[in-house]
Amino acid sequence: MLRRIGHLGIAVKDLDAAVKIYRDTLGLELAGIEEVAEQKVRVAMFPVGESRLELLASTAPDGPIAKHIEKKGEGIQHVAFVVDDLEKTLAEFKARGVPLIDEKPRIGAGGHRIAFVHPKGTAGILVELTELDHA
Ligand code: CO
């Protein structure tokens, strides 16, 4: 079961410029910035209530965020839902014919286990599943 939205991932070209907007103009609190080398991305985290925004900037021209921006421009790149049991949810989705990018959990930002659902099965939005959130 999808419990709540853990975070929204927003693809940006310039992380420092985007951080300025979300922190200084919108007034959100920057919780931290971390690099996820495997995803070739730097992530700035802004808690908002029980959820958070993650600004995602590519650290390499061939990274997934760079490719996303090339195809679709800046903007929401993925929605992350918090679930009770990642394996169970993946098995349920698989049984219902949902196309999965990850049939088994991988390690995402913050060292937490995550899995991605293919956007072709979710009306064009990349869906991430997480058990815990780390805002
Ligand atoms: Co995410």
CSV table of N, CA and C and ligand atoms in Angstrom, one decimal:
chain,number,residue,atom,x,y,z
A,1,MET,N,0.8,-1.2,0.0
A,1,MET,CA,0.0,0.0,0.0
A,1,MET,C,0.9,1.3,0.0
A,2,LEU,N,0.5,2.2,-0.8
A,2,LEU,CA,1.2,3.5,-0.8
A,2,LEU,C,0.7,4.4,0.3
A,3,ARG,N,1.5,4.7,1.3
A,3,ARG,CA,1.1,5.4,2.5
A,3,ARG,C,1.0,6.9,2.3
A,4,ARG,N,2.0,7.4,1.7
A,4,ARG,CA,2.1,8.9,1.5
A,4,ARG,C,3.1,9.2,0.5
A,5,ILE,N,3.2,10.5,0.1
A,5,ILE,CA,4.3,10.9,-0.8
A,5,ILE,C,5.5,11.2,0.1
A,6,GLY,N,6.6,10.5,-0.1
A,6,GLY,CA,7.8,10.7,0.6
A,6,GLY,C,8.5,12.0,0.1
A,7,HIS,N,8.7,12.0,-1.2
A,7,HIS,CA,9.3,13.2,-1.8
A,7,HIS,C,9.0,13.3,-3.3
A,8,LEU,N,9.2,14.5,-3.8
A,8,LEU,CA,9.1,14.8,-5.2
A,8,LEU,C,10.5,15.1,-5.6
A,9,GLY,N,10.9,14.4,-6.7
A,9,GLY,CA,12.3,14.7,-7.3
A,9,GLY,C,12.1,15.7,-8.5
A,10,ILE,N,12.8,16.8,-8.4
A,10,ILE,CA,12.7,17.9,-9.3
A,10,ILE,C,14.0,18.0,-10.0
A,11,ALA,N,14.1,17.8,-11.3
A,11,ALA,CA,15.3,17.9,-12.1
A,11,ALA,C,15.6,19.4,-12.4
A,12,VAL,N,16.8,19.8,-12.0
A,12,VAL,CA,17.3,21.2,-12.3
A,12,VAL,C,18.6,21.2,-12.9
A,13,LYS,N,18.9,22.2,-13.7
A,13,LYS,CA,20.2,22.3,-14.4
A,13,LYS,C,21.3,22.8,-13.4
A,14,ASP,N,20.9,23.8,-12.6
A,14,ASP,CA,21.9,24.5,-11.8
A,14,ASP,C,21.4,24.4,-10.3
A,15,LEU,N,22.1,23.5,-9.6
A,15,LEU,CA,21.6,23.2,-8.2
A,15,LEU,C,21.7,24.4,-7.3
A,16,ASP,N,22.8,25.2,-7.4
A,16,ASP,CA,23.0,26.3,-6.5
A,16,ASP,C,21.9,27.4,-6.8
A,17,ALA,N,21.6,27.6,-8.1
A,17,ALA,CA,20.6,28.6,-8.4
A,17,ALA,C,19.2,28.1,-7.9
A,18,ALA,N,18.9,26.8,-8.1
A,18,ALA,CA,17.6,26.3,-7.6
A,18,ALA,C,17.5,26.3,-6.1
A,19,VAL,N,18.6,26.0,-5.4
A,19,VAL,CA,18.6,26.1,-4.0
A,19,VAL,C,18.3,27.5,-3.5
A,20,LYS,N,18.9,28.4,-4.1
A,20,LYS,CA,18.6,29.9,-3.8
A,20,LYS,C,17.1,30.2,-3.9
A,21,ILE,N,16.5,29.7,-5.0
A,21,ILE,CA,15.0,29.9,-5.2
A,21,ILE,C,14.2,29.3,-4.1
A,22,TYR,N,14.4,28.0,-3.8
A,22,TYR,CA,13.6,27.3,-2.9
A,22,TYR,C,13.8,27.7,-1.5
A,23,ARG,N,15.1,28.1,-1.2
A,23,ARG,CA,15.4,28.5,0.2
A,23,ARG,C,15.1,30.0,0.4
A,24,ASP,N,15.7,30.8,-0.4
A,24,ASP,CA,15.6,32.3,-0.2
A,24,ASP,C,14.3,32.9,-0.7
A,25,THR,N,13.8,32.4,-1.8
A,25,THR,CA,12.5,33.0,-2.3
A,25,THR,C,11.3,32.3,-1.7
A,26,LEU,N,11.3,31.0,-1.8
A,26,LEU,CA,10.1,30.3,-1.3
A,26,LEU,C,10.2,30.1,0.3
A,27,GLY,N,11.3,30.2,0.8
A,27,GLY,CA,11.5,30.2,2.3
A,27,GLY,C,11.5,28.8,2.9
A,28,LEU,N,11.8,27.8,2.1
A,28,LEU,CA,12.0,26.5,2.7
A,28,LEU,C,13.3,26.3,3.3
A,29,GLU,N,13.4,25.3,4.2
A,29,GLU,CA,14.7,25.1,4.9
A,29,GLU,C,15.5,24.0,4.2
A,30,LEU,N,16.7,24.3,3.9
A,30,LEU,CA,17.6,23.3,3.3
A,30,LEU,C,18.1,22.3,4.3
A,31,ALA,N,17.7,21.1,4.2
A,31,ALA,CA,18.1,20.1,5.2
A,31,ALA,C,19.5,19.6,4.9
A,32,GLY,N,19.9,19.6,3.7
A,32,GLY,CA,21.2,19.1,3.3
A,32,GLY,C,21.4,18.8,1.9
A,33,ILE,N,22.6,18.7,1.4
A,33,ILE,CA,22.9,18.3,0.1
A,33,ILE,C,23.8,17.1,0.1
A,34,GLU,N,23.5,16.1,-0.7
A,34,GLU,CA,24.3,14.9,-0.8
A,34,GLU,C,24.5,14.5,-2.2
A,35,GLU,N,25.6,13.8,-2.5
A,35,GLU,CA,25.9,13.3,-3.8
A,35,GLU,C,25.6,11.8,-3.8
A,36,VAL,N,24.9,11.3,-4.9
A,36,VAL,CA,24.7,9.9,-5.0
A,36,VAL,C,25.5,9.5,-6.3
A,37,ALA,N,26.7,9.0,-6.1
A,37,ALA,CA,27.6,8.8,-7.2
A,37,ALA,C,27.0,7.8,-8.2
A,38,GLU,N,26.4,6.8,-7.7
A,38,GLU,CA,25.8,5.8,-8.6
A,38,GLU,C,24.8,6.3,-9.6
A,39,GLN,N,24.1,7.4,-9.1
A,39,GLN,CA,23.0,8.0,-10.0
A,39,GLN,C,23.6,9.3,-10.7
A,40,LYS,N,24.8,9.6,-10.4
A,40,LYS,CA,25.5,10.8,-11.0
A,40,LYS,C,24.6,12.0,-10.8
A,41,VAL,N,24.3,12.2,-9.5
A,41,VAL,CA,23.4,13.3,-9.1
A,41,VAL,C,23.8,13.9,-7.8
A,42,ARG,N,23.6,15.2,-7.7
A,42,ARG,CA,23.6,15.9,-6.4
A,42,ARG,C,22.2,16.3,-6.0
A,43,VAL,N,21.9,16.1,-4.7
A,43,VAL,CA,20.5,16.2,-4.3
A,43,VAL,C,20.4,17.2,-3.1
A,44,ALA,N,19.6,18.2,-3.3
A,44,ALA,CA,19.3,19.2,-2.2
A,44,ALA,C,17.9,18.9,-1.7
A,45,MET,N,17.9,18.7,-0.3
A,45,MET,CA,16.6,18.3,0.3
A,45,MET,C,15.9,19.4,1.1
A,46,PHE,N,14.7,19.5,0.8
A,46,PHE,CA,13.8,20.5,1.5
A,46,PHE,C,12.6,19.9,2.1
A,47,PRO,N,12.6,19.7,3.4
A,47,PRO,CA,11.4,19.1,4.1
A,47,PRO,C,10.2,20.1,3.9
A,48,VAL,N,9.1,19.5,3.6
A,48,VAL,CA,7.8,20.2,3.6
A,48,VAL,C,6.8,19.4,4.3
A,49,GLY,N,6.4,19.7,5.5
A,49,GLY,CA,5.5,18.8,6.3
A,49,GLY,C,6.1,17.4,6.4
A,50,GLU,N,5.3,16.4,6.1
A,50,GLU,CA,5.7,15.0,6.2
A,50,GLU,C,6.5,14.6,4.9
A,51,SER,N,6.5,15.4,3.9
A,51,SER,CA,7.2,15.1,2.7
A,51,SER,C,8.4,16.0,2.5
A,52,ARG,N,9.0,15.9,1.3
A,52,ARG,CA,10.0,16.9,1.0
A,52,ARG,C,10.2,17.0,-0.5
A,53,LEU,N,10.9,18.1,-0.9
A,53,LEU,CA,11.3,18.2,-2.2
A,53,LEU,C,12.7,17.9,-2.3
A,54,GLU,N,13.1,17.2,-3.4
A,54,GLU,CA,14.5,16.9,-3.7
A,54,GLU,C,14.8,17.6,-5.0
A,55,LEU,N,15.7,18.5,-5.0
A,55,LEU,CA,16.2,19.1,-6.2
A,55,LEU,C,17.4,18.3,-6.7
A,56,LEU,N,17.3,17.8,-8.0
A,56,LEU,CA,18.3,16.9,-8.5
A,56,LEU,C,19.1,17.5,-9.6
A,57,ALA,N,20.4,17.6,-9.5
A,57,ALA,CA,21.2,18.1,-10.6
A,57,ALA,C,22.2,17.1,-11.0
A,58,SER,N,22.4,16.9,-12.3
A,58,SER,CA,23.3,15.9,-12.8
A,58,SER,C,24.8,16.3,-12.5
A,59,THR,N,25.6,15.3,-12.2
A,59,THR,CA,27.0,15.6,-12.1
A,59,THR,C,27.8,15.1,-13.3
A,60,ALA,N,27.1,14.6,-14.3
A,60,ALA,CA,27.7,14.1,-15.6
A,60,ALA,C,26.7,14.2,-16.7
A,61,PRO,N,27.2,14.5,-17.9
A,61,PRO,CA,26.3,14.7,-19.0
A,61,PRO,C,25.5,13.5,-19.4
A,62,ASP,N,26.0,12.3,-19.0
A,62,ASP,CA,25.3,11.1,-19.4
A,62,ASP,C,24.4,10.5,-18.2
A,63,GLY,N,24.3,11.3,-17.1
A,63,GLY,CA,23.5,10.8,-16.0
A,63,GLY,C,22.0,10.9,-16.3
A,64,PRO,N,21.2,10.2,-15.5
A,64,PRO,CA,19.8,10.1,-15.8
A,64,PRO,C,19.1,11.5,-15.7
A,65,ILE,N,19.6,12.3,-14.8
A,65,ILE,CA,18.9,13.6,-14.7
A,65,ILE,C,19.3,14.5,-15.9
A,66,ALA,N,20.5,14.4,-16.4
A,66,ALA,CA,20.9,15.2,-17.6
A,66,ALA,C,20.0,14.7,-18.8
A,67,LYS,N,19.8,13.4,-18.8
A,67,LYS,CA,19.0,12.9,-20.0
A,67,LYS,C,17.6,13.3,-19.9
A,68,HIS,N,17.1,13.3,-18.6
A,68,HIS,CA,15.7,13.7,-18.4
A,68,HIS,C,15.5,15.2,-18.9
A,69,ILE,N,16.4,16.0,-18.5
A,69,ILE,CA,16.3,17.5,-18.8
A,69,ILE,C,16.5,17.6,-20.3
A,70,GLU,N,17.3,16.9,-21.0
A,70,GLU,CA,17.5,16.9,-22.4
A,70,GLU,C,16.1,16.6,-23.1
A,71,LYS,N,15.4,15.6,-22.6
A,71,LYS,CA,14.2,15.2,-23.2
A,71,LYS,C,13.0,16.0,-22.9
A,72,LYS,N,12.9,16.3,-21.6
A,72,LYS,CA,11.7,17.0,-21.1
A,72,LYS,C,11.9,18.3,-20.4
A,73,GLY,N,13.1,18.7,-20.3
A,73,GLY,CA,13.3,20.0,-19.6
A,73,GLY,C,13.3,19.9,-18.1
A,74,GLU,N,13.5,21.0,-17.4
A,74,GLU,CA,13.5,20.9,-16.0
A,74,GLU,C,12.1,20.7,-15.5
A,75,GLY,N,12.0,20.1,-14.2
A,75,GLY,CA,10.7,20.0,-13.6
A,75,GLY,C,10.6,18.6,-12.9
A,76,ILE,N,9.4,18.2,-12.5
A,76,ILE,CA,9.2,17.0,-11.7
A,76,ILE,C,9.7,15.8,-12.5
A,77,GLN,N,10.6,15.1,-11.9
A,77,GLN,CA,11.2,13.9,-12.6
A,77,GLN,C,10.7,12.6,-12.0
A,78,HIS,N,10.5,12.6,-10.7
A,78,HIS,CA,9.8,11.4,-10.1
A,78,HIS,C,9.1,11.7,-8.8
A,79,VAL,N,8.1,10.8,-8.5
A,79,VAL,CA,7.3,10.9,-7.3
A,79,VAL,C,7.7,9.7,-6.4
A,80,ALA,N,8.0,9.9,-5.2
A,80,ALA,CA,8.4,8.8,-4.3
A,80,ALA,C,7.3,8.5,-3.3
A,81,PHE,N,6.8,7.3,-3.3
A,81,PHE,CA,5.8,6.9,-2.3
A,81,PHE,C,6.4,6.0,-1.2
A,82,VAL,N,6.0,6.3,0.0
A,82,VAL,CA,6.4,5.4,1.1
A,82,VAL,C,5.5,4.2,1.2
A,83,VAL,N,6.1,3.0,1.3
A,83,VAL,CA,5.3,1.8,1.4
A,83,VAL,C,5.8,1.1,2.7
A,84,ASP,N,4.9,0.1,3.2
A,84,ASP,CA,5.3,-0.6,4.4
A,84,ASP,C,6.4,-1.7,4.1
A,85,ASP,N,6.2,-2.3,3.0
A,85,ASP,CA,7.1,-3.4,2.7
A,85,ASP,C,7.5,-3.4,1.2
A,86,LEU,N,8.7,-3.1,0.9
A,86,LEU,CA,9.1,-2.9,-0.5
A,86,LEU,C,9.0,-4.2,-1.3
A,87,GLU,N,9.5,-5.3,-0.8
A,87,GLU,CA,9.4,-6.6,-1.5
A,87,GLU,C,7.9,-6.9,-1.8
A,88,LYS,N,7.1,-6.8,-0.8
A,88,LYS,CA,5.7,-7.1,-0.9
A,88,LYS,C,5.0,-6.3,-2.0
A,89,THR,N,5.3,-5.0,-2.0
A,89,THR,CA,4.7,-4.1,-2.9
A,89,THR,C,5.2,-4.4,-4.3
A,90,LEU,N,6.5,-4.7,-4.5
A,90,LEU,CA,7.0,-5.0,-5.8
A,90,LEU,C,6.4,-6.3,-6.3
A,91,ALA,N,6.2,-7.3,-5.5
A,91,ALA,CA,5.5,-8.5,-5.9
A,91,ALA,C,4.1,-8.3,-6.3
A,92,GLU,N,3.4,-7.4,-5.5
A,92,GLU,CA,2.0,-7.1,-5.9
A,92,GLU,C,1.9,-6.4,-7.2
A,93,PHE,N,2.8,-5.4,-7.4
A,93,PHE,CA,2.8,-4.7,-8.7
A,93,PHE,C,3.1,-5.6,-9.8
A,94,LYS,N,4.1,-6.5,-9.6
A,94,LYS,CA,4.5,-7.4,-10.7
A,94,LYS,C,3.3,-8.3,-11.1
A,95,ALA,N,2.6,-8.8,-10.1
A,95,ALA,CA,1.5,-9.7,-10.3
A,95,ALA,C,0.4,-8.9,-11.1
A,96,ARG,N,0.3,-7.6,-10.9
A,96,ARG,CA,-0.7,-6.8,-11.6
A,96,ARG,C,-0.2,-6.3,-12.9
A,97,GLY,N,1.0,-6.8,-13.3
A,97,GLY,CA,1.5,-6.4,-14.6
A,97,GLY,C,2.1,-5.0,-14.7
A,98,VAL,N,2.4,-4.4,-13.6
A,98,VAL,CA,3.1,-3.1,-13.6
A,98,VAL,C,4.5,-3.3,-14.0
A,99,PRO,N,5.0,-2.5,-15.0
A,99,PRO,CA,6.4,-2.7,-15.5
A,99,PRO,C,7.3,-2.1,-14.4
A,100,LEU,N,8.3,-2.9,-14.0
A,100,LEU,CA,9.2,-2.4,-13.0
A,100,LEU,C,10.6,-2.2,-13.5
A,101,ILE,N,11.2,-1.1,-13.1
A,101,ILE,CA,12.6,-0.9,-13.5
A,101,ILE,C,13.5,-1.8,-12.5
A,102,ASP,N,13.1,-1.8,-11.3
A,102,ASP,CA,13.8,-2.6,-10.3
A,102,ASP,C,12.9,-3.7,-9.7
A,103,GLU,N,13.2,-5.0,-10.0
A,103,GLU,CA,12.4,-6.1,-9.4
A,103,GLU,C,12.9,-6.3,-8.0
A,104,LYS,N,14.1,-5.9,-7.7
A,104,LYS,CA,14.6,-6.0,-6.3
A,104,LYS,C,15.1,-4.6,-5.9
A,105,PRO,N,15.0,-4.3,-4.6
A,105,PRO,CA,15.4,-3.0,-4.1
A,105,PRO,C,16.8,-2.7,-4.4
A,106,ARG,N,17.1,-1.4,-4.6
A,106,ARG,CA,18.5,-0.9,-4.7
A,106,ARG,C,18.7,0.1,-3.6
A,107,ILE,N,20.0,0.6,-3.5
A,107,ILE,CA,20.3,1.6,-2.5
A,107,ILE,C,20.2,3.0,-3.1
A,108,GLY,N,19.4,3.8,-2.5
A,108,GLY,CA,19.3,5.2,-3.0
A,108,GLY,C,19.9,6.2,-2.0
A,109,ALA,N,19.5,7.5,-2.2
A,109,ALA,CA,20.1,8.6,-1.4
A,109,ALA,C,19.8,8.2,0.1
A,110,GLY,N,20.8,8.6,0.9
A,110,GLY,CA,20.7,8.3,2.3
A,110,GLY,C,20.9,6.9,2.7
A,111,GLY,N,21.3,6.0,1.8
A,111,GLY,CA,21.5,4.6,2.0
A,111,GLY,C,20.3,3.8,2.2
A,112,HIS,N,19.1,4.3,1.9
A,112,HIS,CA,17.9,3.6,2.0
A,112,HIS,C,17.6,2.7,0.8
A,113,ARG,N,16.8,1.7,1.1
A,113,ARG,CA,16.4,0.8,0.0
A,113,ARG,C,15.2,1.4,-0.8
A,114,ILE,N,15.4,1.4,-2.1
A,114,ILE,CA,14.3,2.0,-3.0
A,114,ILE,C,14.1,1.1,-4.2
A,115,ALA,N,13.1,1.3,-4.9
A,115,ALA,CA,12.9,0.7,-6.2
A,115,ALA,C,12.1,1.6,-7.1
A,116,PHE,N,12.3,1.5,-8.4
A,116,PHE,CA,11.6,2.3,-9.4
A,116,PHE,C,10.7,1.5,-10.2
A,117,VAL,N,9.5,2.1,-10.5
A,117,VAL,CA,8.5,1.6,-11.4
A,117,VAL,C,8.7,2.3,-12.7
A,118,HIS,N,8.5,1.6,-13.8
A,118,HIS,CA,8.7,2.2,-15.1
A,118,HIS,C,7.6,3.2,-15.4
A,119,PRO,N,8.0,4.4,-15.9
A,119,PRO,CA,7.0,5.5,-16.2
A,119,PRO,C,6.0,5.0,-17.3
A,120,LYS,N,6.3,4.0,-18.1
A,120,LYS,CA,5.3,3.6,-19.1
A,120,LYS,C,4.1,3.0,-18.5
A,121,GLY,N,4.2,2.5,-17.2
A,121,GLY,CA,3.1,1.9,-16.5
A,121,GLY,C,2.4,2.9,-15.6
A,122,THR,N,2.9,4.1,-15.5
A,122,THR,CA,2.3,5.0,-14.5
A,122,THR,C,2.0,6.4,-15.2
A,123,ALA,N,1.5,6.4,-16.4
A,123,ALA,CA,1.1,7.6,-17.1
A,123,ALA,C,2.2,8.6,-17.2
A,124,GLY,N,3.4,8.1,-17.4
A,124,GLY,CA,4.5,9.0,-17.8
A,124,GLY,C,5.4,9.5,-16.6
A,125,ILE,N,5.0,9.2,-15.4
A,125,ILE,CA,5.8,9.7,-14.2
A,125,ILE,C,6.6,8.5,-13.7
A,126,LEU,N,7.9,8.8,-13.5
A,126,LEU,CA,8.7,7.8,-12.8
A,126,LEU,C,8.3,7.7,-11.4
A,127,VAL,N,8.0,6.5,-10.9
A,127,VAL,CA,7.5,6.3,-9.5
A,127,VAL,C,8.6,5.6,-8.7
A,128,GLU,N,9.0,6.1,-7.6
A,128,GLU,CA,10.0,5.5,-6.7
A,128,GLU,C,9.2,5.0,-5.5
A,129,LEU,N,9.6,3.8,-5.0
A,129,LEU,CA,9.0,3.3,-3.8
A,129,LEU,C,10.1,3.2,-2.7
A,130,THR,N,9.8,3.7,-1.5
A,130,THR,CA,10.7,3.6,-0.4
A,130,THR,C,10.0,3.1,0.9
A,131,GLU,N,10.7,2.5,1.8
A,131,GLU,CA,10.1,2.1,3.0
A,131,GLU,C,10.2,3.2,4.1
A,132,LEU,N,11.3,3.8,4.1
A,132,LEU,CA,11.5,4.9,5.1
A,132,LEU,C,11.8,6.2,4.3
A,133,ASP,N,11.6,7.3,5.0
A,133,ASP,CA,12.0,8.5,4.3
A,133,ASP,C,12.9,9.2,5.3
A,134,HIS,N,13.8,10.0,4.8
A,134,HIS,CA,14.8,10.6,5.6
A,134,HIS,C,14.9,12.1,5.6
A,135,ALA,N,13.7,12.7,5.5
A,135,ALA,CA,13.7,14.2,5.5
A,135,ALA,C,14.3,14.7,6.8
B,1,CO,CO,13.9,10.0,-5.0
